[in-house]
mmCIF file of N, CA, C and O in Angstrom:
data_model
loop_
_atom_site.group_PDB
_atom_site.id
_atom_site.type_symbol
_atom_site.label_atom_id
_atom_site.label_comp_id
_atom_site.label_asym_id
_atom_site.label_seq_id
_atom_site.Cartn_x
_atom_site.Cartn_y
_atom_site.Cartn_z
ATOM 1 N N UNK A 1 60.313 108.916 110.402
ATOM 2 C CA UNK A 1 61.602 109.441 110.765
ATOM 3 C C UNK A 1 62.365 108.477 111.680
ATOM 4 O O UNK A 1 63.596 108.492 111.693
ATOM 5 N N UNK A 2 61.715 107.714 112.378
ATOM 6 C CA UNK A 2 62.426 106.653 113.293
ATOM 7 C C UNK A 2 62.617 105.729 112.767
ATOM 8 O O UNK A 2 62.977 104.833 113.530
ATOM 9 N N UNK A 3 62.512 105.268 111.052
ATOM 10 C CA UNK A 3 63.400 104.282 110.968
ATOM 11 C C UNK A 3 64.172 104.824 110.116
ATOM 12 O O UNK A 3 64.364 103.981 109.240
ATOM 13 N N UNK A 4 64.783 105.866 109.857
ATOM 14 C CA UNK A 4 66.296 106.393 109.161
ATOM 15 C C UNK A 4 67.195 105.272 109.945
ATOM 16 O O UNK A 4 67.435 104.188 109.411
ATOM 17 N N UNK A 5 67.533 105.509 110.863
ATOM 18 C CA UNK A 5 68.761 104.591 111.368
ATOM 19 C C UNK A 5 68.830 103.297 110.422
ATOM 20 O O UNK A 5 69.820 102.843 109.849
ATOM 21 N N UNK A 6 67.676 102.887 110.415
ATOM 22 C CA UNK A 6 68.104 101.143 110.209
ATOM 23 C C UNK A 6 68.188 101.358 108.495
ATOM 24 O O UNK A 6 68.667 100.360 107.956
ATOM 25 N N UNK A 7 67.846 102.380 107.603
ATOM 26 C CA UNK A 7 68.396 102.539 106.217
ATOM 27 C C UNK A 7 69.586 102.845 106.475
ATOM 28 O O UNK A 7 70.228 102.265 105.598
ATOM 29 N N UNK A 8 70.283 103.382 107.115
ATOM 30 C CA UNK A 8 71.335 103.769 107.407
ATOM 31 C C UNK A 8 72.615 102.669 107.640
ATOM 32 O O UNK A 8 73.610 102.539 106.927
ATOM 33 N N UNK A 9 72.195 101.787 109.099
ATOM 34 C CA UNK A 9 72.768 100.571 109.034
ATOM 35 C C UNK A 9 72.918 99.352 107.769
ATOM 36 O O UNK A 9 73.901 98.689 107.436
ATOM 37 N N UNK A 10 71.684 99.367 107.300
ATOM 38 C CA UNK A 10 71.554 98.640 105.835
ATOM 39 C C UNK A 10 72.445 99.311 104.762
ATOM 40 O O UNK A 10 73.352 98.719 104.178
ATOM 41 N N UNK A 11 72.151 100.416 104.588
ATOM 42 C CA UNK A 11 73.377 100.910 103.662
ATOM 43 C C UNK A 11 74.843 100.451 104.154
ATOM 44 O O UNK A 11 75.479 99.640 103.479
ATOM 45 N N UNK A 12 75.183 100.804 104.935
ATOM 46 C CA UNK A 12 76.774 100.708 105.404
ATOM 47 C C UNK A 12 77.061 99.186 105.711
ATOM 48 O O UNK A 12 78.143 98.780 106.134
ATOM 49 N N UNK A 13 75.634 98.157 105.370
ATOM 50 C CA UNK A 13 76.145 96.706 105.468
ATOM 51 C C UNK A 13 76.446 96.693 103.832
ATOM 52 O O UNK A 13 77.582 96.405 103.455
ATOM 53 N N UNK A 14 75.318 97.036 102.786
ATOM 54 C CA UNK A 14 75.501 96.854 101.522
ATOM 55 C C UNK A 14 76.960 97.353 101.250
ATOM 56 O O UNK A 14 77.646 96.762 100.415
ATOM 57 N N UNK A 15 77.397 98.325 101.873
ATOM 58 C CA UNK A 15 78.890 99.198 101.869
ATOM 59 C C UNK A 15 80.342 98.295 101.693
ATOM 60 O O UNK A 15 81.201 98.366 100.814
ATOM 61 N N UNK A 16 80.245 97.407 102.921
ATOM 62 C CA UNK A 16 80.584 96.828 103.740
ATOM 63 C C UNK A 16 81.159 95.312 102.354
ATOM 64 O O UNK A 16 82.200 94.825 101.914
ATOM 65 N N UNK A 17 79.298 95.109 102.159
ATOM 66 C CA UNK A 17 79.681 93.671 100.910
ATOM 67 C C UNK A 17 80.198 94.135 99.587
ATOM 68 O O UNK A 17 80.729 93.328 98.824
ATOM 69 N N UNK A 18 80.068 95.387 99.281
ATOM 70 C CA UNK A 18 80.777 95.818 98.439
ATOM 71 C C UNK A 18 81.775 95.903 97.709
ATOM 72 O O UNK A 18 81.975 95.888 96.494
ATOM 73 N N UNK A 19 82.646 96.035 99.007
ATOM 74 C CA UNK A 19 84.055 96.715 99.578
ATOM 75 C C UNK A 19 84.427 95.629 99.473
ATOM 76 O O UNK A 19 85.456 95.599 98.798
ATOM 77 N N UNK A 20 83.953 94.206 99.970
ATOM 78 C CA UNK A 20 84.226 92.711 99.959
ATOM 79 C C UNK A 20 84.346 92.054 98.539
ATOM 80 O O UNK A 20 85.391 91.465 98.261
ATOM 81 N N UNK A 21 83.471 92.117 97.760
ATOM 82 C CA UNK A 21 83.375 91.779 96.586
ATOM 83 C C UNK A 21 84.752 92.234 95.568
ATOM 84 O O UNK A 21 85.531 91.584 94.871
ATOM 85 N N UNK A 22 84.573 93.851 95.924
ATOM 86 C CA UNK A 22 85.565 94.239 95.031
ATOM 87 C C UNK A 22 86.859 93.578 95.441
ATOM 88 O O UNK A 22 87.731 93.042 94.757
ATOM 89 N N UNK A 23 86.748 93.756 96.722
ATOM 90 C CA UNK A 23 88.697 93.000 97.379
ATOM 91 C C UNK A 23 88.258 91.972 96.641
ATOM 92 O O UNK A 23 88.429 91.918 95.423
ATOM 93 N N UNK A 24 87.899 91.435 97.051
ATOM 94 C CA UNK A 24 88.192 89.305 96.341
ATOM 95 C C UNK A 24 88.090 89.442 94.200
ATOM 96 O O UNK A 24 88.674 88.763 93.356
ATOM 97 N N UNK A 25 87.204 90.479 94.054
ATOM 98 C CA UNK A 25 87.673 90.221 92.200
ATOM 99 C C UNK A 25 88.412 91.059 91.806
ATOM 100 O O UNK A 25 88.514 91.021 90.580
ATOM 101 N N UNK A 26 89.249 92.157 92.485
ATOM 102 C CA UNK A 26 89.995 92.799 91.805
ATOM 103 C C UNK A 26 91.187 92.443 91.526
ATOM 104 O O UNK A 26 91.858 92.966 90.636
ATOM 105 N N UNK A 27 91.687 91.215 92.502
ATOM 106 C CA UNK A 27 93.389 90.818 91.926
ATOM 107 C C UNK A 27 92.867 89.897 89.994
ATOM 108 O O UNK A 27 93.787 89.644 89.216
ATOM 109 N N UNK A 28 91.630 89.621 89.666
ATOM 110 C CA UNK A 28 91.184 88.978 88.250
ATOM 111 C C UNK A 28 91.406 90.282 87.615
ATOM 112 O O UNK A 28 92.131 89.964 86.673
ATOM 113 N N UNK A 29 91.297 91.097 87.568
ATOM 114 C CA UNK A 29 91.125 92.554 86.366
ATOM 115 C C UNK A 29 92.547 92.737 86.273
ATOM 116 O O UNK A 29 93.060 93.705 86.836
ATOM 117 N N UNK A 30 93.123 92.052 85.732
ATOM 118 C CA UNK A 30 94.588 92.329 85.464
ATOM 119 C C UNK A 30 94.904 94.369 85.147
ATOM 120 O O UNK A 30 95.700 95.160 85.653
ATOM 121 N N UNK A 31 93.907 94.503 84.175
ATOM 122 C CA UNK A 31 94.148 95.971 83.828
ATOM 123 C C UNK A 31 94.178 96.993 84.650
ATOM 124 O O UNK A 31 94.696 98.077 84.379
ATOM 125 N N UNK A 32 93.429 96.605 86.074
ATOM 126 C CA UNK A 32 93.262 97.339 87.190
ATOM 127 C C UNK A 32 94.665 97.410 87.718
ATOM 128 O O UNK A 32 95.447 96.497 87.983
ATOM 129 N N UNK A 33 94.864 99.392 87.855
ATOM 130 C CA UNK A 33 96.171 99.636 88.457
ATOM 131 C C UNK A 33 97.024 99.577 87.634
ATOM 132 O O UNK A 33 98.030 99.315 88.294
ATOM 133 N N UNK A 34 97.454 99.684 86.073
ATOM 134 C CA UNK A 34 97.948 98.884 85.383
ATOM 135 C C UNK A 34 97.942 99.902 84.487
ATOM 136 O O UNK A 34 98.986 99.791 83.844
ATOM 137 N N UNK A 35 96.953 101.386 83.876
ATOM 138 C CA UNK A 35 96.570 102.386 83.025
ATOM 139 C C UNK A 35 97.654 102.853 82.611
ATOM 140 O O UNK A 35 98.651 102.879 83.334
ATOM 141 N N UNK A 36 97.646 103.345 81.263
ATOM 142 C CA UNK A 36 98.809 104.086 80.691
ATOM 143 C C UNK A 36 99.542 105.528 81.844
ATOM 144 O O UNK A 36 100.687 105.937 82.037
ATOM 145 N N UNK A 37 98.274 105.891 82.342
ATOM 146 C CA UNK A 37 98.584 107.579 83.529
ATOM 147 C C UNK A 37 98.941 106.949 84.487
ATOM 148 O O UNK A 37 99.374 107.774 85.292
ATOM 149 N N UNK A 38 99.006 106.122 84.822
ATOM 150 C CA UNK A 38 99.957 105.890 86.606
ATOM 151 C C UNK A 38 100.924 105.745 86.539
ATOM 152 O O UNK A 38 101.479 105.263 85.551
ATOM 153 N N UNK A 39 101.626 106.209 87.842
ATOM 154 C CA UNK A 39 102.896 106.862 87.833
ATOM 155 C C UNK A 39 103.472 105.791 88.620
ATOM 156 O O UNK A 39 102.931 105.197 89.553
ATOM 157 N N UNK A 40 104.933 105.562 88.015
ATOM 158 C CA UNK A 40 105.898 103.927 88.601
ATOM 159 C C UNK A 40 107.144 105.034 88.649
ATOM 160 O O UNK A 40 107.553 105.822 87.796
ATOM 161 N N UNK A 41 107.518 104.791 89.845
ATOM 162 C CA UNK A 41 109.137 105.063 90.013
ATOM 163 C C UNK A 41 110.193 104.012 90.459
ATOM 164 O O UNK A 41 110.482 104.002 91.655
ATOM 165 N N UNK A 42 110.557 103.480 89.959
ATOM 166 C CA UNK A 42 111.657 102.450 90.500
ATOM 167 C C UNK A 42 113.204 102.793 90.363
ATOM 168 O O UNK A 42 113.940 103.056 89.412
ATOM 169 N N UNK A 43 113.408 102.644 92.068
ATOM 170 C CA UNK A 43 114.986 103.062 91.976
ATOM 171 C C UNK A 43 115.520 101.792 92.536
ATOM 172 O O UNK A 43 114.958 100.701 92.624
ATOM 173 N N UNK A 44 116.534 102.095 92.843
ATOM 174 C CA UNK A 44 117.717 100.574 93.592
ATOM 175 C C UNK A 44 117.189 100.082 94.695
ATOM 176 O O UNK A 44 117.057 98.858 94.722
ATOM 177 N N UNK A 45 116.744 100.878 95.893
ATOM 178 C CA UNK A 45 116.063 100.558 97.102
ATOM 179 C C UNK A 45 115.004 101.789 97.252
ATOM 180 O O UNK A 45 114.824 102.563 98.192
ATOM 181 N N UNK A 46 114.363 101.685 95.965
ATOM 182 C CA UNK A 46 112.887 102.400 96.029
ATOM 183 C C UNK A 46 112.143 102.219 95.057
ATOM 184 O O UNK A 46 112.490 102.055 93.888
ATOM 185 N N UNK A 47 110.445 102.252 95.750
ATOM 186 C CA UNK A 47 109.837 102.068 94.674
ATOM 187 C C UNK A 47 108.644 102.753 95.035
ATOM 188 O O UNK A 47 108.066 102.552 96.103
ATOM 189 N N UNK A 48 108.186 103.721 93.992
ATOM 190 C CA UNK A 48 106.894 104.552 94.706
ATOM 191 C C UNK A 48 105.935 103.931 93.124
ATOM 192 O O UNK A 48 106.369 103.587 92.025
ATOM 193 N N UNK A 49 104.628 104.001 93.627
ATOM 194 C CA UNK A 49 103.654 103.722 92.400
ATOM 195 C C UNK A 49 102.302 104.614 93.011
ATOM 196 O O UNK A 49 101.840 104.402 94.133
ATOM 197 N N UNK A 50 101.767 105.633 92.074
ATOM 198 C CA UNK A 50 100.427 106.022 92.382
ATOM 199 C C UNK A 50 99.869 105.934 91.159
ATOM 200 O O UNK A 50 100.277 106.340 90.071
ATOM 201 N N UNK A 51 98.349 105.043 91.628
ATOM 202 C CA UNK A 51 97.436 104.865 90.432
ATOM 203 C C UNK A 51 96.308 106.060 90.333
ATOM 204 O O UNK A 51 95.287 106.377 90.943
ATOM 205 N N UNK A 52 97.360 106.715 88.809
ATOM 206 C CA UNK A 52 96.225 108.426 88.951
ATOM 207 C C UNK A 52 95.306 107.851 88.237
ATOM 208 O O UNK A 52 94.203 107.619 88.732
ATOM 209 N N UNK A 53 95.618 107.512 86.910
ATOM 210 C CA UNK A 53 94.458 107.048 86.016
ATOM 211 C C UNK A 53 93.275 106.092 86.869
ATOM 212 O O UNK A 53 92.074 106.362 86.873
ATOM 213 N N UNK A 54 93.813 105.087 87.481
ATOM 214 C CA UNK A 54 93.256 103.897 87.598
ATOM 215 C C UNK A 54 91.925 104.787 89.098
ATOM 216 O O UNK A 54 90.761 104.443 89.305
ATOM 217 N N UNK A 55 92.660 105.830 89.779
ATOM 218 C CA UNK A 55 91.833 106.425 90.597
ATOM 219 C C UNK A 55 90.513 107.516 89.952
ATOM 220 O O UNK A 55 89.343 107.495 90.334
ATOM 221 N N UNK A 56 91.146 108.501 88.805
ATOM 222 C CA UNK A 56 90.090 108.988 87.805
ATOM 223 C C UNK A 56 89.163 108.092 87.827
ATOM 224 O O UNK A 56 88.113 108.123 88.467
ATOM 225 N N UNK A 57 89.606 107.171 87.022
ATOM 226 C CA UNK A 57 88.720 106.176 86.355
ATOM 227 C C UNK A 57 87.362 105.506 87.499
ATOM 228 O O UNK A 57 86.143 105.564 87.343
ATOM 229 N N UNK A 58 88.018 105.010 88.420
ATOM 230 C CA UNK A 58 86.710 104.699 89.376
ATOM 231 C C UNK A 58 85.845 105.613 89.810
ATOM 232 O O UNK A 58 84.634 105.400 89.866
ATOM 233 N N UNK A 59 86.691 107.261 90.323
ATOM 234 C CA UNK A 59 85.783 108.102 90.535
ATOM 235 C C UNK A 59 85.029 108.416 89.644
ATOM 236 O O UNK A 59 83.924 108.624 90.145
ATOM 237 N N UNK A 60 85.019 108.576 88.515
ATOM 238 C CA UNK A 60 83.735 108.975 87.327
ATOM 239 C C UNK A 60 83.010 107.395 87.225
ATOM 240 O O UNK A 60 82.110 107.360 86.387
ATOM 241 N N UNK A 61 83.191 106.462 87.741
ATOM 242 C CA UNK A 61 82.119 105.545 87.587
ATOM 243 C C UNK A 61 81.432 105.411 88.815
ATOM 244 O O UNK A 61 80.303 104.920 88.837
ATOM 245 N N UNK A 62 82.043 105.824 89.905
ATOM 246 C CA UNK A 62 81.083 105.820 91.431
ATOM 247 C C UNK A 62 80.257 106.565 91.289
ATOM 248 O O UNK A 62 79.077 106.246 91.432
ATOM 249 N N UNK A 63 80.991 108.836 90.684
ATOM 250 C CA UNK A 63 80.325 109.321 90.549
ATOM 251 C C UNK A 63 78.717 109.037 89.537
ATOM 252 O O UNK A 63 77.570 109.326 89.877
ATOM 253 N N UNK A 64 79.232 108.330 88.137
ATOM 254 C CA UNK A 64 78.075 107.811 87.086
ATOM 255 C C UNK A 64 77.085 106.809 88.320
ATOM 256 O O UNK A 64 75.890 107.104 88.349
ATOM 257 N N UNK A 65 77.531 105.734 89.246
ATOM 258 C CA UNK A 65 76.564 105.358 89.614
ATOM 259 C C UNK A 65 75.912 106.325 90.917
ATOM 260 O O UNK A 65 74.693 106.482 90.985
ATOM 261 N N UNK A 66 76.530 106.741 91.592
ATOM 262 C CA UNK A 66 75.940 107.828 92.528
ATOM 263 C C UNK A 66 74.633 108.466 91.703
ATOM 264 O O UNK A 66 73.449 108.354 92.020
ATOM 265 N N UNK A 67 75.099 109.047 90.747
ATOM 266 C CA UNK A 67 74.120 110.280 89.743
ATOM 267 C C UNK A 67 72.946 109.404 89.391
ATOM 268 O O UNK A 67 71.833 109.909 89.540
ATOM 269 N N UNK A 68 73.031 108.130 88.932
ATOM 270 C CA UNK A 68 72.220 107.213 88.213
ATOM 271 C C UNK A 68 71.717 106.695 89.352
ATOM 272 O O UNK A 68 70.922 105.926 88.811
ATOM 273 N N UNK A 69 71.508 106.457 90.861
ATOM 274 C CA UNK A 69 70.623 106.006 91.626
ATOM 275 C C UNK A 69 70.014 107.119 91.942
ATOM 276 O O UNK A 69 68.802 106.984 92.113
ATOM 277 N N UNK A 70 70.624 108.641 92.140
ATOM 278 C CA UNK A 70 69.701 109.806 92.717
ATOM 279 C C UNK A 70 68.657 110.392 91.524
ATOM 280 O O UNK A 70 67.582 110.982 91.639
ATOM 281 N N UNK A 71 69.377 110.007 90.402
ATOM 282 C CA UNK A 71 68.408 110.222 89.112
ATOM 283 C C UNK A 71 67.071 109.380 89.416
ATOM 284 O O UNK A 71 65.999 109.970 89.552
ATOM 285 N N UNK A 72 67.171 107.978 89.518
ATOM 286 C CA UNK A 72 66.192 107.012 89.631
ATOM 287 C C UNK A 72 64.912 107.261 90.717
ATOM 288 O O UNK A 72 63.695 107.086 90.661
ATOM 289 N N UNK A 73 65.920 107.798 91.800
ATOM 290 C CA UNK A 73 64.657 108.248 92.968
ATOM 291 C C UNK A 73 63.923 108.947 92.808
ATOM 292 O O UNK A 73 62.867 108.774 93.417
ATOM 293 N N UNK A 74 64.008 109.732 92.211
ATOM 294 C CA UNK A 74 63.307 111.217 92.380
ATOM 295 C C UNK A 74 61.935 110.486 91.658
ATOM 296 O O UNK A 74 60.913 111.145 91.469
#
């Protein structure tokens, strides 16, 4: 029980390079942000953009890998 912490810290470093990785290759995935479902509004001196699709889309693959490492443990 006394070393939870340091899985803990280790996770949130793996977190951490993650989060890194994705920043630096996601401006290459041109398609990223880009889905037929996201919503573009452009006016004269406005511009709103929310990526619905492009947000779906990652959550069912975090969720697929979430499910697929707690599957593996057991």
């Amino acid at each position: 029980m006394t070393n939870q912490p340091v899985w803990i810290l280790i996770s949130v470093g793996f977190l951490i390079v993650g989060v890194g990785i994705i920043w630096l290759l996601a401006p290459s995935i041109p398609w990223l942000g880009k889905l037929p479902g996201d919503i573009l509004i452009e006016r004269e001196n406005f511009r709103f953009y929310f990526p619905l699709t492009t947000c779906i889309l990652l959550s069912l693959l975090f969720s697929g890998i979430v499910w697929l490492i707690r599957f593996l443990s057991r």
